[in-house]
């Protein structure tokens, strides 16, 4: 088992990033112009990186599968972005944000990365405000904050219920400015389907032009993946329909290790599933837990009466309600971290106290907040969220409590990267949700936007220079190089095989089947027995997929069913790796809950044996992957049982 | 529920398109419009026919991908909602529903209901930003912004760039889209230094892309899923006029 070198800089925690920046190698402006960088993805991480690198003088090529970079999934983030500004004077600091994030991640993240993230959080807010991002403000004209889960200070900046949209449009504006200046060449409706490596270094990609179906070759001195998360492996999730693992997975198969794939975030406040025609689940932002109180009836009888429509929420008297988060976690109450709130909801429903017909739902009630603040204040605070809920469910949350249930939302796992955000393939970087870096086993709310932007605006512009400084003598490699031809051939053969199956089942049939397996055995509660079974089920599903999937149309046209099929093929392989990882980790931590390892419902970590990052090396689709461990060393904080009581 | 659909089918940009009839049954009133199309596509695929191509991604009304012209209205019969936020309970059992792409000369059809809206990106590239490089910013709270202005800027910034305004306008004008961005930045102090060039450059690009003129019909505001207001167009015209005078 080889050791992974995370390249954490020397020195005290608070000085590491400065030390790094002061000693990183630089590339002079004339040389930057000769260096080409590929950025796959234009979400917060990718757009920020592409714009910042172009501003520095690199020649950038950026890719996204949507019709415009402005539509990346980051656009859907609602609640907010954290930053240790301490504008509220409530005792916040870089160290506190660092500590909350490490603890929120159940002590499974790398100290040095998280500290850097907390440090850069402050610059992000400055940058975004300078771009004209219309954050919420107080009457004095200064920036407003709200609270998010897992923290006792108010450090979340927001733009109504559309924070992701506004941050992304800021980054998109910066990107379009560079496109206009000719420093970035943008390839929309392009999907990366292969990484090209030459002599062990990433040197380009093969992308499918989604309109013509053609495979196209692109060279870069370095390649950055910022392709987002893979929550759609569960079929139903809060992710956009197109979110996928393909870019990361192809890199994995070319040598990039995949870290902690089983760490999945199941978000407690989503609109419950109602029918099997449903194509996605809708998140109700965590910010609602600032004012909303989560409860179920104390008795099963009352819950049953509600399920059957014989009673409604208002019929249940105050003393007959169980505000279970406030009861179990008095010091954080409704604002405890997501993994904990999700498990508590599952527990209440497993106990027969769910309040929707399927039994899988709890109340999120704003009645007290409305009494305290008035309807107008509550409405103003949550912008689009209330109408959105009403539109989907046909119920007005200002009159009756929302009904919510946990749903897959975010993945902490992703490609393994070192401190410089480089994967195990030289010259191949990974940013944003696609990497594994900063959130350990559970991500706190409002910290994904922070991480994506920190990676893109403030980390990669420094770290990539440290590598590219040694590449200034490498001339642009023409794309008729055999390595490009080989990679294209691989992609072409795979595509032809896939479309040639002409079986009986649709792509969605397989995707739904995979989702069911993942949710049942690798969801909120996992067991060795279930995971073992899941692995066989997934292997069988993979075989059936490649022999019985039916994809209409041809390869030389705009063919969304084919695009989907390629993504599902990768999800199936990823699903197996997630199960293997979950089975390997004989402990419970954060979003990974193994029923065998618990203290009366609370996750039981095993720091002796599992205080490491599990980084998996791909061998072959039919062979076991190889585990590499990065030991997590905590020099600045003490490992503790995570308590929100 | 049961519906008769008349859907625009067009193989690619160059091909001739036409409306094709489909009937669909067993539709649940709580399905979204796109989920209804998913079911139709599932049926088509199983029958060996080509499914209907349409743009969609977040399915919660924020990414701006979805873009169907439904029975004569951009994003369908509902006010302030995108296609993905339209539910079948808004229709009557047995209804005939027309489904067409967003039509405009500047939005060429790619396939079926999918169009090319990259003209919007090219307009933004001409000035829909503040020119501040990464790392050049001062502390965020050094620049207080009047709360009322910040709110108005946010109202304008809520635009999702879907193009419903263009599709709804008989002249295929893009004024609402362009004015939303110009307004957002004109309302904020950060946008001040570049406001003249921004207005001129974005408006010029808009004309170059072939969008039409505004004749104050107001269909754009009526169909905008994000309720972007016509007052933005007035503000843009003022910005443009002032800029033209200054640049004279
Ligand atoms: C509903 C919702 C609400 C959220 N709210 C919050 C919040 O309030 N606060 C918070 O901090 N976080 C929130 N999150 C999480 C956060 O939004 C995401 O983790 C983050 O935006 C991911 O950004 P990204 O840049 O890594 O990826 P994305 O924004 O997902 O971008 C991925 C990009 O990669 C491209 N891409 C992918 N694959 C390929 C390929 N093969 N070829 C070419 N291009 C490709 C896509 O086109 C896209 O441009 C929320 C998430 C959801 C789902």
PDB file of N, CA, C and O in Angstrom, chain A residues 193-228:
ATOM      1  N   UNK A 193     -15.353  13.264 -22.386  1.00  0.00           N
ATOM      2  CA  UNK A 193     -15.543  11.818 -22.275  1.00  0.00           C
ATOM      3  C   UNK A 193     -14.235  11.051 -22.088  1.00  0.00           C
ATOM      4  O   UNK A 193     -14.242   9.851 -21.847  1.00  0.00           O
ATOM      5  N   UNK A 194     -13.103  11.725 -22.163  1.00  0.00           N
ATOM      6  CA  UNK A 194     -11.816  11.083 -21.893  1.00  0.00           C
ATOM      7  C   UNK A 194     -10.792  12.133 -21.466  1.00  0.00           C
ATOM      8  O   UNK A 194     -10.846  13.269 -21.929  1.00  0.00           O
ATOM      9  N   UNK A 195      -9.864  11.702 -20.600  1.00  0.00           N
ATOM     10  CA  UNK A 195      -8.678  12.516 -20.327  1.00  0.00           C
ATOM     11  C   UNK A 195      -7.564  11.960 -21.194  1.00  0.00           C
ATOM     12  O   UNK A 195      -7.468  10.748 -21.375  1.00  0.00           O
ATOM     13  N   UNK A 196      -6.746  12.831 -21.725  1.00  0.00           N
ATOM     14  CA  UNK A 196      -5.607  12.366 -22.514  1.00  0.00           C
ATOM     15  C   UNK A 196      -4.339  12.554 -21.684  1.00  0.00           C
ATOM     16  O   UNK A 196      -4.076  13.651 -21.196  1.00  0.00           O
ATOM     17  N   UNK A 197      -3.597  11.466 -21.512  1.00  0.00           N
ATOM     18  CA  UNK A 197      -2.331  11.596 -20.789  1.00  0.00           C
ATOM     19  C   UNK A 197      -1.179  11.241 -21.723  1.00  0.00           C
ATOM     20  O   UNK A 197      -1.291  10.344 -22.563  1.00  0.00           O
ATOM     21  N   UNK A 198      -0.103  11.993 -21.575  1.00  0.00           N
ATOM     22  CA  UNK A 198       1.105  11.720 -22.359  1.00  0.00           C
ATOM     23  C   UNK A 198       2.275  11.681 -21.397  1.00  0.00           C
ATOM     24  O   UNK A 198       2.482  12.627 -20.634  1.00  0.00           O
ATOM     25  N   UNK A 199       2.992  10.583 -21.413  1.00  0.00           N
ATOM     26  CA  UNK A 199       4.117  10.362 -20.491  1.00  0.00           C
ATOM     27  C   UNK A 199       3.727  10.677 -19.052  1.00  0.00           C
ATOM     28  O   UNK A 199       4.421  11.413 -18.336  1.00  0.00           O
ATOM     29  N   UNK A 200       2.567  10.190 -18.654  1.00  0.00           N
ATOM     30  CA  UNK A 200       2.142  10.313 -17.259  1.00  0.00           C
ATOM     31  C   UNK A 200       1.541  11.657 -16.881  1.00  0.00           C
ATOM     32  O   UNK A 200       1.153  11.867 -15.740  1.00  0.00           O
ATOM     33  N   UNK A 201       1.490  12.578 -17.824  1.00  0.00           N
ATOM     34  CA  UNK A 201       0.916  13.889 -17.504  1.00  0.00           C
ATOM     35  C   UNK A 201      -0.390  14.118 -18.262  1.00  0.00           C
ATOM     36  O   UNK A 201      -0.510  13.727 -19.423  1.00  0.00           O
ATOM     37  N   UNK A 202      -1.322  14.793 -17.596  1.00  0.00           N
ATOM     38  CA  UNK A 202      -2.574  15.132 -18.274  1.00  0.00           C
ATOM     39  C   UNK A 202      -2.273  16.198 -19.316  1.00  0.00           C
ATOM     40  O   UNK A 202      -1.674  17.228 -19.010  1.00  0.00           O
ATOM     41  N   UNK A 203      -2.699  15.947 -20.547  1.00  0.00           N
ATOM     42  CA  UNK A 203      -2.383  16.868 -21.648  1.00  0.00           C
ATOM     43  C   UNK A 203      -3.589  17.238 -22.493  1.00  0.00           C
ATOM     44  O   UNK A 203      -3.441  17.839 -23.557  1.00  0.00           O
ATOM     45  N   UNK A 204      -4.738  16.829 -22.062  1.00  0.00           N
ATOM     46  CA  UNK A 204      -5.885  17.224 -22.872  1.00  0.00           C
ATOM     47  C   UNK A 204      -7.093  16.370 -22.592  1.00  0.00           C
ATOM     48  O   UNK A 204      -7.092  15.533 -21.689  1.00  0.00           O
ATOM     49  N   UNK A 205      -8.134  16.625 -23.378  1.00  0.00           N
ATOM     50  CA  UNK A 205      -9.366  15.856 -23.209  1.00  0.00           C
ATOM     51  C   UNK A 205      -9.963  15.550 -24.588  1.00  0.00           C
ATOM     52  O   UNK A 205      -9.633  16.196 -25.583  1.00  0.00           O
ATOM     53  N   UNK A 206     -10.829  14.559 -24.573  1.00  0.00           N
ATOM     54  CA  UNK A 206     -11.707  14.322 -25.722  1.00  0.00           C
ATOM     55  C   UNK A 206     -13.109  14.736 -25.260  1.00  0.00           C
ATOM     56  O   UNK A 206     -13.539  14.346 -24.171  1.00  0.00           O
ATOM     57  N   UNK A 207     -13.782  15.546 -26.057  1.00  0.00           N
ATOM     58  CA  UNK A 207     -15.124  15.973 -25.676  1.00  0.00           C
ATOM     59  C   UNK A 207     -16.083  15.667 -26.815  1.00  0.00           C
ATOM     60  O   UNK A 207     -15.707  15.719 -27.994  1.00  0.00           O
ATOM     61  N   UNK A 208     -17.309  15.338 -26.427  1.00  0.00           N
ATOM     62  CA  UNK A 208     -18.337  15.094 -27.437  1.00  0.00           C
ATOM     63  C   UNK A 208     -19.093  16.391 -27.663  1.00  0.00           C
ATOM     64  O   UNK A 208     -19.593  16.998 -26.713  1.00  0.00           O
ATOM     65  N   UNK A 209     -19.110  16.826 -28.896  1.00  0.00           N
ATOM     66  CA  UNK A 209     -19.932  17.976 -29.261  1.00  0.00           C
ATOM     67  C   UNK A 209     -21.378  17.493 -29.249  1.00  0.00           C
ATOM     68  O   UNK A 209     -21.776  16.676 -30.075  1.00  0.00           O
ATOM     69  N   UNK A 210     -22.146  17.966 -28.292  1.00  0.00           N
ATOM     70  CA  UNK A 210     -23.470  17.377 -28.080  1.00  0.00           C
ATOM     71  C   UNK A 210     -24.447  17.714 -29.200  1.00  0.00           C
ATOM     72  O   UNK A 210     -25.463  17.048 -29.350  1.00  0.00           O
ATOM     73  N   UNK A 211     -24.145  18.716 -29.988  1.00  0.00           N
ATOM     74  CA  UNK A 211     -25.056  19.052 -31.087  1.00  0.00           C
ATOM     75  C   UNK A 211     -24.799  18.164 -32.307  1.00  0.00           C
ATOM     76  O   UNK A 211     -25.716  17.588 -32.866  1.00  0.00           O
ATOM     77  N   UNK A 212     -23.526  18.021 -32.659  1.00  0.00           N
ATOM     78  CA  UNK A 212     -23.220  17.237 -33.867  1.00  0.00           C
ATOM     79  C   UNK A 212     -22.913  15.782 -33.537  1.00  0.00           C
ATOM     80  O   UNK A 212     -22.936  14.920 -34.411  1.00  0.00           O
ATOM     81  N   UNK A 213     -22.605  15.524 -32.275  1.00  0.00           N
ATOM     82  CA  UNK A 213     -22.224  14.172 -31.884  1.00  0.00           C
ATOM     83  C   UNK A 213     -20.755  13.864 -32.140  1.00  0.00           C
ATOM     84  O   UNK A 213     -20.259  12.814 -31.754  1.00  0.00           O
ATOM     85  N   UNK A 214     -20.045  14.780 -32.769  1.00  0.00           N
ATOM     86  CA  UNK A 214     -18.642  14.530 -33.080  1.00  0.00           C
ATOM     87  C   UNK A 214     -17.759  14.490 -31.831  1.00  0.00           C
ATOM     88  O   UNK A 214     -18.001  15.219 -30.872  1.00  0.00           O
ATOM     89  N   UNK A 215     -16.717  13.666 -31.901  1.00  0.00           N
ATOM     90  CA  UNK A 215     -15.717  13.680 -30.836  1.00  0.00           C
ATOM     91  C   UNK A 215     -14.627  14.658 -31.235  1.00  0.00           C
ATOM     92  O   UNK A 215     -14.122  14.619 -32.354  1.00  0.00           O
ATOM     93  N   UNK A 216     -14.267  15.557 -30.316  1.00  0.00           N
ATOM     94  CA  UNK A 216     -13.279  16.581 -30.631  1.00  0.00           C
ATOM     95  C   UNK A 216     -12.113  16.488 -29.646  1.00  0.00           C
ATOM     96  O   UNK A 216     -12.286  16.094 -28.511  1.00  0.00           O
ATOM     97  N   UNK A 217     -10.934  16.877 -30.117  1.00  0.00           N
ATOM     98  CA  UNK A 217      -9.714  16.760 -29.299  1.00  0.00           C
ATOM     99  C   UNK A 217      -9.242  18.147 -28.852  1.00  0.00           C
ATOM    100  O   UNK A 217      -9.225  19.079 -29.654  1.00  0.00           O
ATOM    101  N   UNK A 218      -8.824  18.250 -27.600  1.00  0.00           N
ATOM    102  CA  UNK A 218      -8.351  19.536 -27.080  1.00  0.00           C
ATOM    103  C   UNK A 218      -7.070  19.336 -26.269  1.00  0.00           C
ATOM    104  O   UNK A 218      -7.023  18.459 -25.402  1.00  0.00           O
ATOM    105  N   UNK A 219      -6.091  20.157 -26.558  1.00  0.00           N
ATOM    106  CA  UNK A 219      -4.837  20.090 -25.807  1.00  0.00           C
ATOM    107  C   UNK A 219      -4.800  21.117 -24.679  1.00  0.00           C
ATOM    108  O   UNK A 219      -5.331  22.229 -24.818  1.00  0.00           O
ATOM    109  N   UNK A 220      -4.191  20.758 -23.567  1.00  0.00           N
ATOM    110  CA  UNK A 220      -3.899  21.724 -22.512  1.00  0.00           C
ATOM    111  C   UNK A 220      -2.602  21.341 -21.816  1.00  0.00           C
ATOM    112  O   UNK A 220      -2.316  20.149 -21.673  1.00  0.00           O
ATOM    113  N   UNK A 221      -1.823  22.331 -21.367  1.00  0.00           N
ATOM    114  CA  UNK A 221      -0.631  21.996 -20.575  1.00  0.00           C
ATOM    115  C   UNK A 221      -1.052  21.404 -19.242  1.00  0.00           C
ATOM    116  O   UNK A 221      -0.315  20.646 -18.625  1.00  0.00           O
ATOM    117  N   UNK A 222      -2.242  21.801 -18.792  1.00  0.00           N
ATOM    118  CA  UNK A 222      -2.808  21.206 -17.578  1.00  0.00           C
ATOM    119  C   UNK A 222      -4.311  21.112 -17.784  1.00  0.00           C
ATOM    120  O   UNK A 222      -4.887  21.822 -18.605  1.00  0.00           O
ATOM    121  N   UNK A 223      -4.918  20.199 -17.031  1.00  0.00           N
ATOM    122  CA  UNK A 223      -6.367  20.001 -17.145  1.00  0.00           C
ATOM    123  C   UNK A 223      -6.988  20.127 -15.754  1.00  0.00           C
ATOM    124  O   UNK A 223      -6.503  19.532 -14.794  1.00  0.00           O
ATOM    125  N   UNK A 224      -8.043  20.935 -15.683  1.00  0.00           N
ATOM    126  CA  UNK A 224      -8.747  21.106 -14.403  1.00  0.00           C
ATOM    127  C   UNK A 224     -10.155  20.540 -14.550  1.00  0.00           C
ATOM    128  O   UNK A 224     -10.880  20.899 -15.480  1.00  0.00           O
ATOM    129  N   UNK A 225     -10.531  19.686 -13.640  1.00  0.00           N
ATOM    130  CA  UNK A 225     -11.909  19.191 -13.618  1.00  0.00           C
ATOM    131  C   UNK A 225     -12.659  19.927 -12.516  1.00  0.00           C
ATOM    132  O   UNK A 225     -12.228  19.959 -11.366  1.00  0.00           O
ATOM    133  N   UNK A 226     -13.776  20.518 -12.866  1.00  0.00           N
ATOM    134  CA  UNK A 226     -14.642  21.168 -11.880  1.00  0.00           C
ATOM    135  C   UNK A 226     -16.062  20.800 -12.271  1.00  0.00           C
ATOM    136  O   UNK A 226     -16.884  21.643 -12.573  1.00  0.00           O
ATOM    137  N   UNK A 227     -16.290  19.499 -12.288  1.00  0.00           N
ATOM    138  CA  UNK A 227     -17.489  18.967 -12.942  1.00  0.00           C
ATOM    139  C   UNK A 227     -18.627  18.653 -11.986  1.00  0.00           C
ATOM    140  O   UNK A 227     -19.606  18.032 -12.385  1.00  0.00           O
ATOM    141  N   UNK A 228     -18.504  19.057 -10.721  1.00  0.00           N
ATOM    142  CA  UNK A 228     -19.629  18.950  -9.797  1.00  0.00           C
ATOM    143  C   UNK A 228     -19.779  17.574  -9.162  1.00  0.00           C
ATOM    144  O   UNK A 228     -18.915  16.707  -9.296  1.00  0.00           O
TER     145      UNK A 228
END
